[in-house]
């Protein structure tokens, strides 16, 4: 066995993998997208093959890693501009508890059983499901919880805005979410007037806009090219 050869190859592959993963961006393991996870697994497999087979040229391992990195970067860039592709790759959050009631249909669709739900509720220090107003199964498998007492203690909670607690996106990258406007019984005309009050006169000038359960808008404008 070529001990020195394996040692050198291991060090070099380690450096290459670290560089590739750093370029891919900073994410926790539990928050990797499907593409990130697939690329990570393939890079790990390629690294093992190159380290074990000392007769294989290093370039045969490094080149596929670079190709995978380019695929990941291109996919991330395209999905950043294309919401449908982003949803297809990453999925969309699922409502598991709505208005304090279990959404059994969605649980069945996501193959998410009661044991999974109770486990994640315990991780959030919730022992009684009656305390939950809203629970969303995120695309990374985590469960986001909105407690009833959080909503009840909020001033003006009896306002006409009825969406169940979480901020609701109304504009994403200049595109109006008409289906979300329907959920709160509002129109584009209402949204346009609200934006104009903040000095914004075109939907395309807004990178992100959301509304919370207190009927308050959050607006993040696009940076203008200088």
Rosetta silent file (secondary structure, phi, psi, omega in degrees, C-alpha in Angstrom):
SEQUENCE: XXXXXXXXXXXXXXXXXXXXXXXXXXXXXXXXXXXXXXXXXXXXXXXXXXXXXXXXXXXXXXXXXXXXXXXXXXXXXXXXXXXXXXXXXXXXXXXXXXXXXXXXXXXXXXXXXXXXXXXXXXXXXXXXXXXXXXXXXXXXXXXXXXXXXXXXXXXXXXXXXXXXXXXXXXXXXXXXXXXXXXXXXXXXXXXXXXXXXXXXXXXXXXXXXXXXXXXXXXXXXXXXXX
SCORE:     score description
SCORE:     0.000 S_00000001
   1 L     0.000  131.469 -179.769    0.000    0.000    0.000 S_00000001
   2 L   -83.787   87.698 -176.462    1.313    3.408   -1.000 S_00000001
   3 H   -60.725  -46.841 -177.770    0.870    5.198    2.339 S_00000001
   4 H   -66.968  -36.902  178.927    2.432    8.467    1.209 S_00000001
   5 H   -63.402  -44.971  179.054    0.463    8.456   -2.034 S_00000001
   6 H   -64.837  -40.398 -179.781   -2.843    7.990   -0.183 S_00000001
   7 H   -61.059  -47.963 -178.740   -1.894   10.648    2.370 S_00000001
   8 H   -64.295  -43.393 -179.686   -1.070   13.240   -0.285 S_00000001
   9 H   -64.199  -39.748  179.269   -4.197   12.446   -2.316 S_00000001
  10 H   -61.981  -44.660 -179.808   -6.352   12.655    0.808 S_00000001
  11 H   -63.674  -44.701 -178.387   -4.958   16.073    1.707 S_00000001
  12 H   -65.561  -44.421  178.870   -5.379   17.406   -1.839 S_00000001
  13 H   -64.540  -37.705  177.630   -8.916   16.054   -2.205 S_00000001
  14 H   -59.523  -45.696  179.925   -9.776   17.468    1.226 S_00000001
  15 H   -62.410  -44.286 -179.673   -8.607   20.913    0.128 S_00000001
  16 H   -62.907  -45.118 -179.093  -10.565   20.680   -3.137 S_00000001
  17 H   -63.103  -42.352  178.965  -13.766   19.528   -1.386 S_00000001
  18 H   -61.358  -43.750  179.268  -13.505   22.311    1.211 S_00000001
  19 H   -62.452  -45.085 -179.585  -13.058   24.913   -1.541 S_00000001
  20 H   -61.660  -45.683 -178.324  -16.008   23.518   -3.518 S_00000001
  21 H   -67.208  -34.063  177.769  -18.287   23.438   -0.470 S_00000001
  22 H   -68.276  -37.944  178.574  -17.303   26.984    0.502 S_00000001
  23 H   -67.065  -34.228  179.531  -18.116   28.216   -2.998 S_00000001
  24 H   -62.119  -24.906  176.602  -21.490   26.485   -2.806 S_00000001
  25 L   115.821  168.733 -177.612  -22.383   28.812    0.072 S_00000001
  26 L   -93.407  112.121  174.428  -23.107   28.778    3.785 S_00000001
  27 L  -144.903  145.716  172.142  -25.980   26.514    4.770 S_00000001
  28 L   -71.383  151.800 -177.709  -26.678   24.252    7.674 S_00000001
  29 H   -55.859  -40.595 -178.327  -26.869   20.567    6.760 S_00000001
  30 H   -71.175   -9.149 -177.179  -30.569   20.461    7.653 S_00000001
  31 H  -111.929   14.095  177.745  -31.268   23.381    5.323 S_00000001
  32 L   -68.643  139.621  173.091  -29.676   22.007    2.168 S_00000001
  33 L   -75.541  173.177  179.472  -31.858   22.072   -0.922 S_00000001
  34 H   -59.953  -44.308  179.945  -32.327   18.919   -2.989 S_00000001
  35 H   -62.831  -45.286  179.003  -29.671   20.071   -5.462 S_00000001
  36 H   -58.031  -44.449 -177.729  -27.226   20.946   -2.671 S_00000001
  37 H   -65.830  -44.559  179.700  -27.719   17.544   -1.061 S_00000001
  38 H   -61.564  -45.898  179.910  -27.303   15.616   -4.331 S_00000001
  39 H   -62.316  -41.793 -179.696  -24.145   17.543   -5.228 S_00000001
  40 H   -62.538  -43.812  179.837  -22.725   17.030   -1.725 S_00000001
  41 H   -64.722  -44.369 -179.189  -23.327   13.264   -1.844 S_00000001
  42 H   -65.027  -39.419  177.881  -21.815   12.927   -5.322 S_00000001
  43 H   -63.543  -41.064  178.786  -18.742   14.959   -4.356 S_00000001
  44 H   -62.925  -42.352  179.526  -18.254   12.742   -1.293 S_00000001
  45 H   -64.767  -43.435  179.375  -18.507    9.574   -3.431 S_00000001
  46 H   -62.871  -41.182 -179.812  -16.053   10.930   -6.012 S_00000001
  47 H   -60.766  -43.009 -179.967  -13.616   11.916   -3.264 S_00000001
  48 H   -64.080  -43.798 -179.326  -13.657    8.396   -1.793 S_00000001
  49 H   -61.508  -45.161 -177.924  -13.078    6.768   -5.194 S_00000001
  50 H   -66.730  -38.100 -179.798  -10.122    9.012   -6.025 S_00000001
  51 H   -68.879  -41.670 -176.793   -8.504    8.511   -2.618 S_00000001
  52 H   -72.310  -39.093 -177.248   -8.871    4.711   -2.676 S_00000001
  53 L   -94.189   92.799 -177.977   -7.722    4.202   -6.285 S_00000001
  54 L   -70.840  -13.650  178.329   -4.153    5.519   -6.328 S_00000001
  55 L   -84.012  -11.625 -179.023   -3.814    4.493   -9.974 S_00000001
  56 L   -84.975  130.619  178.798   -6.549    6.912  -10.990 S_00000001
  57 L   -60.529  143.047  179.953   -5.319   10.395  -12.035 S_00000001
  58 L   -59.448  -32.549 -177.891   -6.314   13.177   -9.640 S_00000001
  59 H   -61.928  -30.669  179.268   -7.815   15.107  -12.535 S_00000001
  60 H   -67.317  -18.239  176.090  -10.479   12.392  -12.949 S_00000001
  61 H   -98.258  -39.468 -177.030  -11.728   13.297   -9.497 S_00000001
  62 H   -69.655  -41.799 -177.556  -11.224   17.051   -9.479 S_00000001
  63 H   -60.390  -48.241  176.835  -12.858   17.646  -12.884 S_00000001
  64 H   -59.908  -35.162  178.033  -16.220   16.001  -11.981 S_00000001
  65 H   -63.553  -42.063  179.256  -16.278   18.022   -8.755 S_00000001
  66 H   -65.211  -40.627  178.417  -15.806   21.251  -10.701 S_00000001
  67 H   -62.693  -43.980  178.437  -18.563   20.219  -13.151 S_00000001
  68 H   -63.217  -38.978  177.822  -20.933   19.472  -10.253 S_00000001
  69 H   -61.925  -43.278  179.454  -20.076   22.827   -8.697 S_00000001
  70 H   -64.644  -39.363  177.358  -20.904   24.629  -11.948 S_00000001
  71 H   -61.868  -43.727 -179.243  -24.212   22.749  -12.205 S_00000001
  72 H   -64.197  -42.436 -179.964  -25.085   23.748   -8.652 S_00000001
  73 H   -65.618  -43.933  179.625  -24.203   27.407   -9.231 S_00000001
  74 H   -63.807  -43.162 -179.825  -26.162   27.564  -12.514 S_00000001
  75 H   -64.360  -41.814  178.984  -29.186   25.877  -10.957 S_00000001
  76 H   -63.439  -39.634 -179.233  -29.101   28.203   -7.948 S_00000001
  77 H   -68.003  -43.715 -179.498  -28.894   31.259  -10.217 S_00000001
  78 H   -66.386  -42.605 -179.375  -31.743   30.130  -12.472 S_00000001
  79 H   -67.720  -25.829  176.405  -33.980   29.177   -9.536 S_00000001
  80 H   -64.226  -32.735 -178.804  -33.285   32.585   -7.988 S_00000001
  81 H   -95.246  -17.736 -174.833  -34.947   34.172  -11.026 S_00000001
  82 L  -119.651  105.844 -176.225  -37.556   31.477  -11.659 S_00000001
  83 H   -65.890  -38.011 -179.178  -40.033   30.893   -8.846 S_00000001
  84 H   -64.079  -41.526  177.718  -41.647   27.825  -10.458 S_00000001
  85 H   -65.805  -40.016  179.433  -38.282   26.087  -10.821 S_00000001
  86 H   -61.517  -42.654  179.417  -37.400   27.013   -7.239 S_00000001
  87 H   -68.564  -35.181  179.652  -40.643   25.512   -5.965 S_00000001
  88 H   -68.171  -38.360 -178.769  -40.135   22.371   -8.065 S_00000001
  89 H   -77.066  -46.909 -173.711  -36.615   21.868   -6.719 S_00000001
  90 H   -95.048  -18.380 -174.825  -37.123   22.885   -3.100 S_00000001
  91 L    82.672 -178.850  178.921  -40.834   22.216   -2.710 S_00000001
  92 L  -127.537  150.579  178.280  -43.282   24.455   -0.838 S_00000001
  93 L   -60.315  150.392 -179.000  -44.148   24.593    2.878 S_00000001
  94 E  -118.176  134.556  178.663  -47.115   22.503    4.003 S_00000001
  95 E   -81.971  115.032 -179.326  -49.758   23.579    6.516 S_00000001
  96 E   -96.354  -38.569  175.615  -50.027   20.830    9.139 S_00000001
  97 E  -126.500  127.752 -178.659  -52.097   22.705   11.732 S_00000001
  98 E  -132.642  124.795 -177.724  -54.463   25.492   10.716 S_00000001
  99 L    55.309   35.285  177.809  -56.620   27.437   13.152 S_00000001
 100 L    79.482    4.566 -177.758  -55.699   24.888   15.803 S_00000001
 101 E  -116.673  141.564  179.498  -56.955   21.931   13.721 S_00000001
 102 E   -68.788  137.368  175.558  -54.923   19.139   12.147 S_00000001
 103 L   -97.576   85.861 -173.906  -54.759   19.102    8.364 S_00000001
 104 H   -65.033  -34.570  179.552  -54.969   15.335    7.895 S_00000001
 105 H   -61.701  -43.745 -179.674  -55.086   15.559    4.118 S_00000001
 106 H   -71.405  -35.770  177.357  -51.769   17.409    3.986 S_00000001
 107 H   -62.345  -41.449  178.521  -50.224   15.080    6.562 S_00000001
 108 H   -66.456  -40.681 -179.998  -51.148   12.098    4.408 S_00000001
 109 H   -62.838  -38.576 -178.081  -49.793   13.801    1.302 S_00000001
 110 L   -90.899    1.258 -176.960  -46.454   14.501    2.989 S_00000001
 111 L    53.562   47.137 -176.225  -46.384   11.077    4.706 S_00000001
 112 L  -113.463  108.416 -172.948  -46.091   12.952    7.982 S_00000001
 113 L   -92.280  174.411 -177.488  -47.525   10.956   10.881 S_00000001
 114 H   -63.982  -34.253  178.449  -48.634   11.968   14.370 S_00000001
 115 H   -62.751  -41.822  176.820  -45.443   10.642   15.950 S_00000001
 116 H   -61.447  -43.906 -178.268  -43.396   12.994   13.734 S_00000001
 117 H   -63.952  -48.662 -178.423  -45.657   15.899   14.649 S_00000001
 118 H   -63.870  -36.228  177.752  -45.596   15.240   18.391 S_00000001
 119 H   -61.599  -47.180 -178.794  -41.816   14.817   18.329 S_00000001
 120 H   -70.547  -31.967  175.298  -41.276   18.187   16.687 S_00000001
 121 H   -64.323  -40.024  177.769  -43.807   19.846   18.989 S_00000001
 122 H   -64.317  -36.164  177.321  -41.854   18.544   21.987 S_00000001
 123 H   -63.670  -24.774  177.674  -38.684   19.996   20.479 S_00000001
 124 L   -94.353   11.029 -179.719  -40.506   23.348   20.532 S_00000001
 125 L    62.197   35.114  177.057  -41.451   22.786   24.212 S_00000001
 126 L  -113.971  119.636 -178.444  -45.121   22.343   23.300 S_00000001
 127 L  -105.846  -17.796 -178.755  -46.923   19.532   25.088 S_00000001
 128 L  -119.350  118.860 -177.319  -50.521   20.458   24.295 S_00000001
 129 H   -65.228  -18.521  178.797  -51.592   20.669   20.660 S_00000001
 130 H   -69.078  -16.241  179.308  -54.380   23.037   21.685 S_00000001
 131 H   -81.678   -6.175 -175.227  -51.726   25.703   22.221 S_00000001
 132 E   -99.178  123.521  174.728  -50.857   25.687   18.507 S_00000001
 133 E   -90.389  -36.045 -171.043  -52.661   28.048   16.169 S_00000001
 134 E  -150.282  128.338  176.721  -50.522   27.450   13.117 S_00000001
 135 E  -134.894  128.755 -178.669  -47.864   24.841   12.219 S_00000001
 136 E  -121.509  129.112  173.593  -45.999   24.698    8.927 S_00000001
 137 E   -85.331  109.328 -176.564  -43.802   21.862    7.726 S_00000001
 138 L   -74.354  167.340 -176.942  -40.945   23.666    6.005 S_00000001
 139 L   -66.668  -19.226  178.605  -39.186   22.364    2.913 S_00000001
 140 L   -92.595    3.674  178.063  -36.182   21.321    5.039 S_00000001
 141 L    94.984   -9.383  177.420  -38.361   19.160    7.314 S_00000001
 142 L   -77.354  154.195 -179.946  -38.455   21.577   10.244 S_00000001
 143 E  -108.740  120.036  176.719  -41.762   22.533   11.829 S_00000001
 144 E   -93.373  133.333 -173.332  -42.512   26.242   12.314 S_00000001
 145 E  -120.892  135.073  168.556  -44.937   26.963   15.143 S_00000001
 146 E  -118.398  117.298 -178.530  -47.154   29.937   15.928 S_00000001
 147 E   -81.310  154.178  178.762  -48.702   29.666   19.385 S_00000001
 148 H   -64.935  -38.125 -177.740  -52.174   30.918   20.164 S_00000001
 149 H   -66.835  -27.908  176.647  -50.944   33.039   23.075 S_00000001
 150 H   -64.107  -38.228 -179.352  -48.553   34.855   20.708 S_00000001
 151 H   -77.765  -40.020 -176.922  -51.499   35.951   18.610 S_00000001
 152 H   -66.822  -29.681 -177.351  -53.840   36.682   21.501 S_00000001
 153 L   -85.077   -2.290 -177.896  -51.282   38.948   23.196 S_00000001
 154 L   -85.860  127.223  178.711  -50.780   41.012   20.047 S_00000001
 155 L   -59.970  148.145  176.060  -52.545   44.400   20.022 S_00000001
 156 L    61.949   27.432 -179.827  -55.157   44.916   17.324 S_00000001
 157 L   -68.760  -16.154 -179.549  -55.312   41.222   16.576 S_00000001
 158 L   -85.397   12.739  178.039  -59.021   41.622   15.867 S_00000001
 159 L   -63.122  167.897 -173.654  -58.238   43.620   12.734 S_00000001
 160 L   -70.797   -7.676  178.506  -59.833   42.515    9.489 S_00000001
 161 L   -77.627  118.888 -169.405  -56.669   40.719    8.454 S_00000001
 162 L  -110.750    1.664 -178.161  -57.444   37.049    9.055 S_00000001
 163 L   -64.634  145.126 -163.564  -54.412   35.155    7.767 S_00000001
 164 L   -79.447   59.117  163.437  -53.209   32.723   10.416 S_00000001
 165 L    98.595  -45.624 -175.297  -50.216   34.428   11.957 S_00000001
 166 L   -81.720  145.025  173.966  -47.284   34.070    9.598 S_00000001
 167 L   -56.298  135.316 -175.380  -46.125   36.939    7.378 S_00000001
 168 E  -109.886  119.060  178.923  -47.628   36.419    3.929 S_00000001
 169 E   -65.064  131.403  177.409  -45.543   37.342    0.850 S_00000001
 170 E  -109.560  -30.026  176.629  -47.399   39.673   -1.495 S_00000001
 171 E  -137.189  131.474  176.034  -44.566   40.538   -3.903 S_00000001
 172 E  -131.089  117.029  179.885  -41.496   38.450   -4.674 S_00000001
 173 L    53.879   44.867  175.791  -38.838   39.790   -7.019 S_00000001
 174 L    82.335   -1.340 -178.006  -41.249   42.286   -8.567 S_00000001
 175 E  -109.016  127.581 -177.289  -44.026   39.749   -9.135 S_00000001
 176 E   -77.030  135.166  177.016  -47.352   40.095   -7.336 S_00000001
 177 L   -92.381   88.083 -176.029  -48.689   36.974   -5.579 S_00000001
 178 H   -62.248  -34.503 -179.946  -52.341   37.262   -6.590 S_00000001
 179 H   -66.390  -31.424  177.692  -53.306   34.045   -4.808 S_00000001
 180 H   -74.858  -34.233  175.513  -51.988   35.484   -1.539 S_00000001
 181 H   -62.635  -37.373  179.013  -53.938   38.689   -2.078 S_00000001
 182 H   -64.256  -34.542 -179.148  -57.072   36.568   -2.448 S_00000001
 183 H   -63.527  -29.158 -178.262  -56.386   34.929    0.914 S_00000001
 184 L  -106.905   13.573  177.246  -56.622   38.295    2.658 S_00000001
 185 L    57.356   43.810  177.620  -59.487   39.575    0.462 S_00000001
 186 L  -122.903  165.455 -178.572  -57.373   42.310   -1.106 S_00000001
 187 L  -121.257  171.683  175.445  -56.719   43.428   -4.678 S_00000001
 188 H   -63.144  -33.655  179.617  -53.800   44.751   -6.688 S_00000001
 189 H   -62.680  -43.667  177.217  -55.409   48.192   -6.494 S_00000001
 190 H   -61.723  -45.026 -178.659  -55.275   48.068   -2.677 S_00000001
 191 H   -63.808  -41.319  179.528  -51.663   46.890   -2.762 S_00000001
 192 H   -62.365  -41.693  178.276  -50.681   49.615   -5.222 S_00000001
 193 H   -63.492  -39.864  178.833  -52.196   52.297   -2.982 S_00000001
 194 H   -64.462  -40.256  178.902  -50.326   50.913    0.019 S_00000001
 195 H   -67.154  -39.494  179.650  -47.054   50.964   -1.897 S_00000001
 196 H   -63.437  -31.479  176.035  -47.648   54.505   -3.095 S_00000001
 197 H   -63.722  -24.981  179.570  -48.033   55.576    0.527 S_00000001
 198 L   -98.468    8.091  177.955  -44.447   54.345    0.990 S_00000001
 199 L    82.869   19.238  178.284  -43.216   56.143   -2.126 S_00000001
 200 L  -111.592  125.572 -172.483  -43.197   53.067   -4.397 S_00000001
 201 L  -116.090    3.263  179.176  -45.075   53.471   -7.695 S_00000001
 202 L  -145.100  131.456  178.578  -44.266   50.249   -9.557 S_00000001
 203 H   -56.497  -34.156 -176.485  -44.522   46.628   -8.460 S_00000001
 204 H   -67.657  -15.534  178.777  -41.304   45.892  -10.358 S_00000001
 205 H   -83.235   -3.771 -176.744  -39.409   48.213   -8.008 S_00000001
 206 E  -104.380  124.608  176.090  -40.159   45.904   -5.062 S_00000001
 207 E   -80.786  -42.370  179.800  -37.883   42.951   -4.341 S_00000001
 208 E  -150.668  136.979  176.278  -39.985   41.646   -1.462 S_00000001
 209 E  -142.530  131.727  178.570  -43.206   42.708    0.223 S_00000001
 210 E  -138.150  164.732  178.724  -45.111   40.860    2.938 S_00000001
 211 E  -129.585  138.944  179.947  -47.971   41.511    5.340 S_00000001
 212 L  -102.793 -177.005 -175.138  -48.269   40.294    8.929 S_00000001
 213 L   -72.970   -5.894  175.030  -51.263   39.512   11.129 S_00000001
 214 L   -97.777   12.029  177.446  -51.337   43.139   12.318 S_00000001
 215 L    67.249   28.732 -179.869  -52.024   44.281    8.760 S_00000001
 216 L  -103.782  136.894  179.872  -48.543   45.836    8.506 S_00000001
 217 E   -94.046  138.970  168.893  -46.540   45.792    5.289 S_00000001
 218 E  -110.399  127.193 -175.790  -42.847   45.053    5.064 S_00000001
 219 E  -126.209  127.516  174.378  -41.292   46.443    1.884 S_00000001
 220 E  -121.419  114.671 -176.205  -37.799   45.835    0.540 S_00000001
 221 E   -83.284  154.452  174.605  -37.029   47.792   -2.620 S_00000001
 222 L   -71.383  147.055  174.673  -34.785   46.689   -5.443 S_00000001
 223 L   -79.602  129.465 -179.547  -31.429   48.359   -5.697 S_00000001
 224 L   -79.597  136.892  178.864  -31.259   50.607   -8.714 S_00000001
 225 L   -68.323  129.776  179.863  -28.345   50.076  -11.075 S_00000001
 226 L   -86.292    0.000    0.000  -25.992   53.002  -10.952 S_00000001
